[in-house]
mmCIF file of C-alpha atoms in Angstrom:
data_model
loop_
_atom_site.group_PDB
_atom_site.id
_atom_site.type_symbol
_atom_site.label_atom_id
_atom_site.label_comp_id
_atom_site.label_asym_id
_atom_site.label_seq_id
_atom_site.Cartn_x
_atom_site.Cartn_y
_atom_site.Cartn_z
ATOM 1 C CA MET A 1 -3.744 -57.650 25.492
ATOM 2 C CA SER A 2 -3.759 -58.864 21.877
ATOM 3 C CA ARG A 3 -0.670 -60.439 20.399
ATOM 4 C CA THR A 4 1.574 -58.186 18.297
ATOM 5 C CA THR A 5 1.390 -59.011 14.593
ATOM 6 C CA ILE A 6 3.380 -58.196 11.478
ATOM 7 C CA ALA A 7 0.684 -55.637 10.613
ATOM 8 C CA ASP A 8 1.407 -53.794 13.880
ATOM 9 C CA VAL A 9 5.115 -53.664 13.029
ATOM 10 C CA ALA A 10 4.331 -52.417 9.509
ATOM 11 C CA ARG A 11 2.173 -49.575 10.869
ATOM 12 C CA GLU A 12 4.835 -48.609 13.433
ATOM 13 C CA ALA A 13 7.575 -48.547 10.769
ATOM 14 C CA GLY A 14 5.380 -46.892 8.117
ATOM 15 C CA VAL A 15 5.908 -49.686 5.579
ATOM 16 C CA THR A 16 3.952 -52.585 4.102
ATOM 17 C CA LYS A 17 3.724 -56.055 5.639
ATOM 18 C CA ALA A 18 5.682 -57.398 2.658
ATOM 19 C CA THR A 19 8.525 -54.964 3.403
ATOM 20 C CA VAL A 20 8.630 -56.149 7.024
ATOM 21 C CA SER A 21 8.781 -59.757 5.820
ATOM 22 C CA HIS A 22 11.586 -59.020 3.356
ATOM 23 C CA ALA A 23 13.557 -57.003 5.906
ATOM 24 C CA MET A 24 13.404 -59.753 8.512
ATOM 25 C CA SER A 25 13.943 -62.733 6.192
ATOM 26 C CA GLY A 26 16.558 -61.309 3.827
ATOM 27 C CA LYS A 27 14.532 -62.638 0.888
ATOM 28 C CA ARG A 28 14.706 -59.381 -1.082
ATOM 29 C CA PRO A 29 17.131 -56.424 -1.029
ATOM 30 C CA ILE A 30 15.975 -53.705 1.345
ATOM 31 C CA SER A 31 17.663 -50.341 1.944
ATOM 32 C CA ASP A 32 19.623 -50.001 5.163
ATOM 33 C CA ASP A 33 17.354 -47.166 6.352
ATOM 34 C CA THR A 34 14.188 -49.183 5.777
ATOM 35 C CA ARG A 35 15.648 -52.276 7.422
ATOM 36 C CA ALA A 36 16.703 -50.158 10.428
ATOM 37 C CA LYS A 37 13.157 -48.734 10.760
ATOM 38 C CA VAL A 38 11.624 -52.217 10.613
ATOM 39 C CA ILE A 39 14.053 -53.627 13.180
ATOM 40 C CA ALA A 40 13.485 -50.650 15.489
ATOM 41 C CA ALA A 41 9.720 -51.104 15.242
ATOM 42 C CA ALA A 42 9.971 -54.840 15.874
ATOM 43 C CA GLU A 43 12.146 -54.275 18.930
ATOM 44 C CA LYS A 44 9.814 -51.568 20.273
ATOM 45 C CA LEU A 45 6.819 -53.897 19.960
ATOM 46 C CA ASN A 46 8.794 -56.957 21.107
ATOM 47 C CA TRP A 47 7.882 -58.831 17.923
ATOM 48 C CA VAL A 48 9.830 -61.773 16.476
ATOM 49 C CA PRO A 49 8.778 -63.475 13.211
ATOM 50 C CA SER A 50 7.621 -67.053 13.598
ATOM 51 C CA GLN A 51 10.127 -69.489 12.117
ATOM 52 C CA SER A 52 7.346 -71.792 10.933
ATOM 53 C CA ALA A 53 5.453 -68.895 9.368
ATOM 54 C CA ARG A 54 8.625 -67.685 7.672
ATOM 55 C CA ALA A 55 9.270 -71.142 6.259
ATOM 56 C CA LEU A 56 5.715 -71.420 4.915
ATOM 57 C CA ALA A 57 5.895 -67.948 3.381
ATOM 58 C CA THR A 58 9.205 -68.552 1.631
ATOM 59 C CA GLN A 59 8.748 -72.291 0.972
ATOM 60 C CA ARG A 60 12.182 -72.801 2.447
ATOM 61 C CA ALA A 61 13.534 -74.646 5.482
ATOM 62 C CA ASN A 62 15.556 -71.597 6.578
ATOM 63 C CA ALA A 63 18.478 -73.963 7.178
ATOM 64 C CA VAL A 64 21.694 -74.988 5.425
ATOM 65 C CA ALA A 65 23.611 -78.207 5.928
ATOM 66 C CA VAL A 66 27.121 -79.574 6.303
ATOM 67 C CA VAL A 67 27.517 -83.342 6.002
ATOM 68 C CA LEU A 68 30.866 -84.759 7.116
ATOM 69 C CA ALA A 69 32.042 -88.292 6.351
ATOM 70 C CA ARG A 70 35.051 -88.158 8.657
ATOM 71 C CA ASP A 71 36.376 -89.983 11.672
ATOM 72 C CA PRO A 72 34.894 -88.188 14.724
ATOM 73 C CA GLU A 73 38.409 -88.150 16.233
ATOM 74 C CA VAL A 74 39.592 -85.947 13.386
ATOM 75 C CA ILE A 75 36.642 -83.586 13.755
ATOM 76 C CA ALA A 76 37.178 -83.360 17.516
ATOM 77 C CA ASN A 77 40.884 -82.581 17.281
ATOM 78 C CA ASP A 78 41.271 -80.623 14.041
ATOM 79 C CA SER A 79 41.125 -76.868 14.649
ATOM 80 C CA PHE A 80 39.839 -76.128 11.126
ATOM 81 C CA PHE A 81 36.262 -77.300 11.714
ATOM 82 C CA PRO A 82 35.205 -75.156 14.700
ATOM 83 C CA ALA A 83 36.772 -72.049 13.138
ATOM 84 C CA PHE A 84 35.046 -72.739 9.801
ATOM 85 C CA ILE A 85 31.689 -73.329 11.498
ATOM 86 C CA ALA A 86 32.114 -70.115 13.525
ATOM 87 C CA GLY A 87 32.646 -68.195 10.283
ATOM 88 C CA VAL A 88 29.537 -69.749 8.735
ATOM 89 C CA GLU A 89 27.406 -69.049 11.815
ATOM 90 C CA SER A 90 28.505 -65.397 11.939
ATOM 91 C CA VAL A 91 26.823 -64.906 8.544
ATOM 92 C CA LEU A 92 23.780 -67.125 9.084
ATOM 93 C CA ALA A 93 22.950 -65.428 12.381
ATOM 94 C CA ALA A 94 21.963 -62.215 10.601
ATOM 95 C CA THR A 95 18.974 -63.994 9.008
ATOM 96 C CA GLU A 96 18.413 -66.494 11.831
ATOM 97 C CA THR A 97 19.243 -69.339 9.456
ATOM 98 C CA ALA A 98 19.959 -72.674 11.119
ATOM 99 C CA LEU A 99 23.052 -74.768 10.414
ATOM 100 C CA LEU A 100 22.489 -78.533 10.302
ATOM 101 C CA LEU A 101 25.645 -80.561 10.951
ATOM 102 C CA GLN A 102 25.503 -84.290 10.261
ATOM 103 C CA VAL A 103 28.411 -86.725 10.696
ATOM 104 C CA VAL A 104 28.059 -89.971 8.741
ATOM 105 C CA PRO A 105 30.124 -93.190 8.782
ATOM 106 C CA ASP A 106 30.286 -94.058 5.076
ATOM 107 C CA ARG A 107 29.332 -93.188 1.516
ATOM 108 C CA ASP A 108 25.881 -94.817 1.652
ATOM 109 C CA ALA A 109 24.932 -92.787 4.722
ATOM 110 C CA GLU A 110 26.319 -89.634 3.133
ATOM 111 C CA GLU A 111 24.259 -90.157 -0.016
ATOM 112 C CA ARG A 112 21.113 -90.749 2.059
ATOM 113 C CA ALA A 113 21.777 -87.526 3.943
ATOM 114 C CA TYR A 114 21.990 -85.511 0.727
ATOM 115 C CA ARG A 115 18.823 -87.091 -0.662
ATOM 116 C CA THR A 116 17.036 -86.160 2.554
ATOM 117 C CA LEU A 117 18.255 -82.577 2.200
ATOM 118 C CA SER A 118 16.794 -82.414 -1.296
ATOM 119 C CA HIS A 119 13.308 -83.154 0.103
ATOM 120 C CA GLY A 120 13.188 -79.926 2.063
ATOM 121 C CA ARG A 121 15.257 -80.517 5.170
ATOM 122 C CA ALA A 122 17.676 -77.744 4.145
ATOM 123 C CA ASP A 123 17.832 -75.068 1.480
ATOM 124 C CA GLY A 124 21.449 -75.713 0.501
ATOM 125 C CA ALA A 125 24.711 -77.367 1.451
ATOM 126 C CA LEU A 126 28.349 -76.515 2.076
ATOM 127 C CA LEU A 127 30.631 -79.194 0.639
ATOM 128 C CA LEU A 128 33.905 -79.758 2.524
ATOM 129 C CA ASP A 129 36.704 -82.300 2.023
ATOM 130 C CA LEU A 130 36.460 -82.235 -1.767
ATOM 131 C CA ARG A 131 37.878 -85.317 -3.458
ATOM 132 C CA THR A 132 39.869 -85.251 -6.679
ATOM 133 C CA ASP A 133 37.029 -87.179 -8.391
ATOM 134 C CA ASP A 134 34.099 -86.256 -6.160
ATOM 135 C CA TRP A 135 30.877 -88.234 -6.662
ATOM 136 C CA ARG A 136 28.957 -85.794 -4.441
ATOM 137 C CA VAL A 137 29.125 -82.885 -6.881
ATOM 138 C CA PRO A 138 27.159 -84.541 -9.721
ATOM 139 C CA LEU A 139 24.761 -86.046 -7.149
ATOM 140 C CA LEU A 140 23.949 -82.636 -5.640
ATOM 141 C CA GLU A 141 23.601 -81.171 -9.137
ATOM 142 C CA GLU A 142 21.158 -83.952 -9.995
ATOM 143 C CA LEU A 143 19.224 -83.321 -6.762
ATOM 144 C CA ARG A 144 19.205 -79.551 -7.480
ATOM 145 C CA VAL A 145 20.498 -78.683 -4.032
ATOM 146 C CA PRO A 146 22.202 -75.257 -4.042
ATOM 147 C CA THR A 147 25.772 -75.989 -2.953
ATOM 148 C CA VAL A 148 29.018 -74.135 -2.356
ATOM 149 C CA LEU A 149 32.262 -76.071 -2.836
ATOM 150 C CA ILE A 150 35.089 -75.279 -0.425
ATOM 151 C CA GLY A 151 38.339 -76.041 -2.225
ATOM 152 C CA ALA A 152 40.100 -76.061 -5.572
ATOM 153 C CA TYR A 153 37.584 -78.131 -7.555
ATOM 154 C CA GLU A 154 38.821 -78.417 -11.141
ATOM 155 C CA GLN A 155 35.928 -80.279 -12.836
ATOM 156 C CA PRO A 156 33.081 -78.482 -14.655
ATOM 157 C CA THR A 157 30.309 -77.531 -12.222
ATOM 158 C CA ARG A 158 27.446 -75.074 -11.934
ATOM 159 C CA PHE A 159 28.061 -74.601 -8.198
ATOM 160 C CA SER A 160 29.737 -71.641 -6.517
ATOM 161 C CA CYS A 161 33.188 -72.254 -5.086
ATOM 162 C CA VAL A 162 35.431 -70.790 -2.377
ATOM 163 C CA ARG A 163 39.097 -71.187 -3.255
ATOM 164 C CA THR A 164 42.286 -70.441 -1.350
ATOM 165 C CA ASP A 165 45.984 -70.889 -2.111
ATOM 166 C CA ASP A 166 47.239 -73.951 -0.219
ATOM 167 C CA ALA A 167 50.286 -74.358 -2.459
ATOM 168 C CA ALA A 168 52.140 -71.084 -1.842
ATOM 169 C CA PRO A 169 52.559 -71.599 1.949
ATOM 170 C CA VAL A 170 54.118 -75.026 1.351
ATOM 171 C CA ALA A 171 56.648 -73.575 -1.086
ATOM 172 C CA GLU A 172 57.381 -70.754 1.372
ATOM 173 C CA ILE A 173 58.089 -73.207 4.210
ATOM 174 C CA VAL A 174 60.341 -75.339 2.001
ATOM 175 C CA ASP A 175 62.308 -72.216 0.976
ATOM 176 C CA HIS A 176 62.649 -71.253 4.643
ATOM 177 C CA LEU A 177 63.904 -74.719 5.586
ATOM 178 C CA ARG A 178 66.425 -74.752 2.751
ATOM 179 C CA ALA A 179 67.707 -71.348 3.800
ATOM 180 C CA ALA A 180 68.273 -72.847 7.263
ATOM 181 C CA GLY A 181 70.456 -75.555 5.695
ATOM 182 C CA HIS A 182 68.020 -78.472 5.375
ATOM 183 C CA THR A 183 68.461 -80.719 2.337
ATOM 184 C CA ARG A 184 66.326 -83.724 3.359
ATOM 185 C CA ILE A 185 62.829 -82.341 3.871
ATOM 186 C CA ALA A 186 59.923 -84.760 4.295
ATOM 187 C CA HIS A 187 56.175 -84.253 4.029
ATOM 188 C CA VAL A 188 53.399 -86.075 5.915
ATOM 189 C CA SER A 189 50.272 -85.372 3.893
ATOM 190 C CA GLY A 190 46.594 -85.860 4.578
ATOM 191 C CA PRO A 191 44.633 -88.440 2.548
ATOM 192 C CA LEU A 192 45.718 -87.858 -1.023
ATOM 193 C CA ASP A 193 42.223 -88.262 -2.485
ATOM 194 C CA TYR A 194 41.316 -84.981 -0.747
ATOM 195 C CA VAL A 195 41.832 -81.984 -3.035
ATOM 196 C CA HIS A 196 43.558 -79.841 -0.401
ATOM 197 C CA SER A 197 45.904 -82.691 0.606
ATOM 198 C CA ARG A 198 46.831 -83.285 -3.032
ATOM 199 C CA VAL A 199 47.427 -79.551 -3.647
ATOM 200 C CA ARG A 200 49.805 -79.391 -0.658
ATOM 201 C CA ALA A 201 51.568 -82.613 -1.630
ATOM 202 C CA ASP A 202 51.974 -81.477 -5.246
ATOM 203 C CA ALA A 203 53.410 -78.156 -4.047
ATOM 204 C CA TYR A 204 55.869 -80.058 -1.860
ATOM 205 C CA ILE A 205 56.925 -82.335 -4.741
ATOM 206 C CA ALA A 206 57.352 -79.336 -7.060
ATOM 207 C CA ALA A 207 59.543 -77.601 -4.492
ATOM 208 C CA ILE A 208 61.622 -80.678 -3.583
ATOM 209 C CA GLY A 209 61.798 -82.340 -6.984
ATOM 210 C CA ASP A 210 60.646 -85.852 -5.997
ATOM 211 C CA ASP A 211 58.312 -87.734 -3.627
ATOM 212 C CA THR A 212 60.898 -89.995 -1.944
ATOM 213 C CA LEU A 213 60.187 -88.520 1.496
ATOM 214 C CA LEU A 214 56.423 -88.120 1.068
ATOM 215 C CA ARG A 215 54.264 -90.163 3.450
ATOM 216 C CA GLU A 216 50.449 -90.239 3.485
ATOM 217 C CA GLY A 217 48.693 -89.709 6.820
ATOM 218 C CA ASP A 218 45.016 -89.285 7.698
ATOM 219 C CA PHE A 219 45.094 -86.114 9.846
ATOM 220 C CA THR A 220 44.959 -88.072 13.127
ATOM 221 C CA ALA A 221 47.612 -87.891 15.836
ATOM 222 C CA SER A 222 48.253 -91.630 15.542
ATOM 223 C CA SER A 223 49.058 -91.344 11.831
ATOM 224 C CA GLY A 224 51.357 -88.395 12.543
ATOM 225 C CA ARG A 225 53.272 -90.469 15.064
ATOM 226 C CA GLU A 226 53.412 -93.559 12.814
ATOM 227 C CA ARG A 227 54.594 -91.697 9.698
ATOM 228 C CA THR A 228 57.188 -89.827 11.768
ATOM 229 C CA ALA A 229 58.496 -93.116 13.149
ATOM 230 C CA GLU A 230 58.831 -94.473 9.594
ATOM 231 C CA LEU A 231 60.731 -91.407 8.414
ATOM 232 C CA LEU A 232 63.079 -91.269 11.408
ATOM 233 C CA ALA A 233 63.879 -94.982 10.975
ATOM 234 C CA LEU A 234 65.369 -94.364 7.517
ATOM 235 C CA PRO A 235 69.132 -94.843 7.279
ATOM 236 C CA ASP A 236 69.415 -91.270 5.996
ATOM 237 C CA ARG A 237 66.579 -89.680 7.934
ATOM 238 C CA PRO A 238 65.087 -86.273 7.104
ATOM 239 C CA THR A 239 66.196 -83.228 9.058
ATOM 240 C CA ALA A 240 62.864 -81.445 8.579
ATOM 241 C CA ILE A 241 59.233 -82.583 8.276
ATOM 242 C CA LEU A 242 56.295 -80.553 6.972
ATOM 243 C CA TYR A 243 52.911 -81.940 8.117
ATOM 244 C CA SER A 244 49.527 -81.259 6.515
ATOM 245 C CA ASN A 245 47.880 -80.375 9.818
ATOM 246 C CA ASP A 246 48.941 -79.428 13.334
ATOM 247 C CA THR A 247 47.512 -82.544 14.978
ATOM 248 C CA MET A 248 49.939 -84.768 13.060
ATOM 249 C CA ALA A 249 52.762 -82.264 13.550
ATOM 250 C CA ILE A 250 52.301 -82.154 17.328
ATOM 251 C CA ALA A 251 52.269 -85.948 17.513
ATOM 252 C CA GLY A 252 55.390 -86.052 15.323
ATOM 253 C CA LEU A 253 57.139 -83.517 17.523
ATOM 254 C CA SER A 254 56.320 -85.564 20.626
ATOM 255 C CA TYR A 255 57.619 -88.760 19.026
ATOM 256 C CA ALA A 256 60.845 -87.101 17.863
ATOM 257 C CA ARG A 257 61.542 -85.836 21.365
ATOM 258 C CA SER A 258 60.819 -89.288 22.811
ATOM 259 C CA GLN A 259 63.620 -90.575 20.568
ATOM 260 C CA GLY A 260 66.071 -88.071 22.008
ATOM 261 C CA LEU A 261 65.948 -85.587 19.148
ATOM 262 C CA GLN A 262 65.895 -81.871 19.869
ATOM 263 C CA VAL A 263 63.555 -79.643 17.863
ATOM 264 C CA PRO A 264 64.653 -77.708 15.875
ATOM 265 C CA ARG A 265 68.373 -78.526 16.296
ATOM 266 C CA ASP A 266 68.059 -82.168 15.161
ATOM 267 C CA LEU A 267 64.694 -82.020 13.406
ATOM 268 C CA ALA A 268 62.703 -79.010 12.197
ATOM 269 C CA ILE A 269 58.918 -79.427 12.233
ATOM 270 C CA SER A 270 56.069 -77.405 10.727
ATOM 271 C CA GLY A 271 52.304 -77.918 10.589
ATOM 272 C CA PHE A 272 49.208 -76.535 8.875
ATOM 273 C CA ASP A 273 45.975 -74.845 10.103
ATOM 274 C CA ASP A 274 47.623 -73.092 13.089
ATOM 275 C CA ASP A 275 45.851 -74.773 15.994
ATOM 276 C CA HIS A 276 45.323 -72.377 18.924
ATOM 277 C CA LEU A 277 47.767 -74.443 21.016
ATOM 278 C CA SER A 278 50.568 -74.440 18.455
ATOM 279 C CA ALA A 279 52.013 -71.072 19.469
ATOM 280 C CA HIS A 280 52.189 -72.240 23.097
ATOM 281 C CA LEU A 281 54.153 -75.469 22.621
ATOM 282 C CA SER A 282 57.797 -75.780 23.559
ATOM 283 C CA PRO A 283 59.174 -75.098 21.028
ATOM 284 C CA ALA A 284 56.327 -73.123 19.453
ATOM 285 C CA LEU A 285 55.189 -74.756 16.214
ATOM 286 C CA THR A 286 55.610 -73.135 12.807
ATOM 287 C CA SER A 287 52.277 -73.477 11.042
ATOM 288 C CA VAL A 288 50.008 -72.034 8.355
ATOM 289 C CA SER A 289 47.018 -69.971 9.394
ATOM 290 C CA SER A 290 44.541 -71.229 6.814
ATOM 291 C CA GLY A 291 41.809 -68.646 7.416
ATOM 292 C CA ALA A 292 39.104 -71.174 8.260
ATOM 293 C CA ALA A 293 36.702 -68.550 9.611
ATOM 294 C CA ALA A 294 37.170 -66.361 6.512
ATOM 295 C CA ARG A 295 36.443 -69.381 4.314
ATOM 296 C CA GLY A 296 33.301 -70.081 6.331
ATOM 297 C CA ARG A 297 32.053 -66.502 6.005
ATOM 298 C CA ALA A 298 32.672 -66.455 2.250
ATOM 299 C CA ALA A 299 30.971 -69.835 1.771
ATOM 300 C CA ALA A 300 27.892 -68.824 3.774
ATOM 301 C CA ARG A 301 27.513 -65.551 1.862
ATOM 302 C CA LEU A 302 27.769 -67.338 -1.484
ATOM 303 C CA LEU A 303 25.270 -70.007 -0.436
ATOM 304 C CA GLN A 304 22.724 -67.464 0.784
ATOM 305 C CA ALA A 305 22.992 -65.659 -2.545
ATOM 306 C CA ASP A 306 22.682 -68.914 -4.501
ATOM 307 C CA ILE A 307 19.578 -69.947 -2.557
ATOM 308 C CA LEU A 308 17.983 -66.617 -3.565
ATOM 309 C CA GLY A 309 18.776 -67.306 -7.237
ATOM 310 C CA ALA A 310 22.114 -65.565 -7.827
ATOM 311 C CA ASP A 311 24.388 -66.844 -10.581
ATOM 312 C CA PRO A 312 27.083 -69.207 -9.229
ATOM 313 C CA ARG A 313 30.573 -67.754 -8.994
ATOM 314 C CA THR A 314 34.038 -68.510 -7.649
ATOM 315 C CA GLU A 315 35.481 -66.412 -4.835
ATOM 316 C CA GLU A 316 39.208 -66.384 -4.131
ATOM 317 C CA VAL A 317 39.856 -65.799 -0.421
ATOM 318 C CA ASP A 318 43.351 -64.505 0.393
ATOM 319 C CA CYS A 319 43.695 -65.886 3.927
ATOM 320 C CA THR A 320 46.674 -68.284 4.181
ATOM 321 C CA VAL A 321 49.624 -66.943 6.184
ATOM 322 C CA VAL A 322 52.743 -68.808 7.369
ATOM 323 C CA ARG A 323 53.463 -68.302 11.076
ATOM 324 C CA PHE A 324 57.185 -68.980 11.506
ATOM 325 C CA ARG A 325 58.064 -70.018 15.065
ATOM 326 C CA GLU A 326 60.844 -71.755 17.009
ATOM 327 C CA SER A 327 60.212 -75.299 15.651
ATOM 328 C CA THR A 328 61.917 -74.334 12.364
ATOM 329 C CA ALA A 329 64.264 -71.698 13.709
ATOM 330 C CA GLY A 330 67.623 -73.359 13.436
#
């Protein structure tokens, strides 16, 4: 029996071979009815387009990339990354586009990775962990790699951007803590050269009025414990601490309890990113659901459009929600 070809699928669906190619690759807009007929014909004939043939036809790698220059411990323990990747994959799956994830140890390795991408390894990139003065943005513009920025990037750029409001949840938590009677509220931030860490820290400072009780962490559990120890050793210690992720908050909660403090009676604690374990702690941890999956879906959609030649644009994703729980209840 001869092998089924794209011509066979076109005859079965009553369309041209080009229409079959466009329907399966997503390269051109196709009506829902036509796409359904093509997919039905392909399934009936048990035909799947060759990835290598698709790449040759479109002159694309049919892949997008995420390069992370982060401590693997942070990636392993931070709930944001798997949820974000799941959101991205849910969009890429529709066009069988691959996601390339590369973790690098330093700036030189990161730059090499992006230069490799520009030579055809991937069709575009998703840029996480934006810095306040990010060297990667002009590099990727120079390399002409379609890129979507995830975060509140304020410099001029021709790239698309996914933005969310990280400031409002911080102000909401501070208001909640004040209403509960707290007057000394501390903040353990992430690295302050990250845009999202700086946005949260600035929102905290605006709400509190000064940065006396601001401490910079690095999103790891060890930094959460160390910064908490510093704050609790102050002669006039804080009665509440807002952390910039749940990993640091959970470590801080554990340390506070090891020092004989009861949460929330002696120390109220809140986190950020709403790790799946946070609601099941004792006490359950107040946190901010940051909508990582929604960010991933929006970023993937924008990048697919950009790769096909759409004009870059900024998309505001309304996905941050404070989850108040027992750790700030009293």
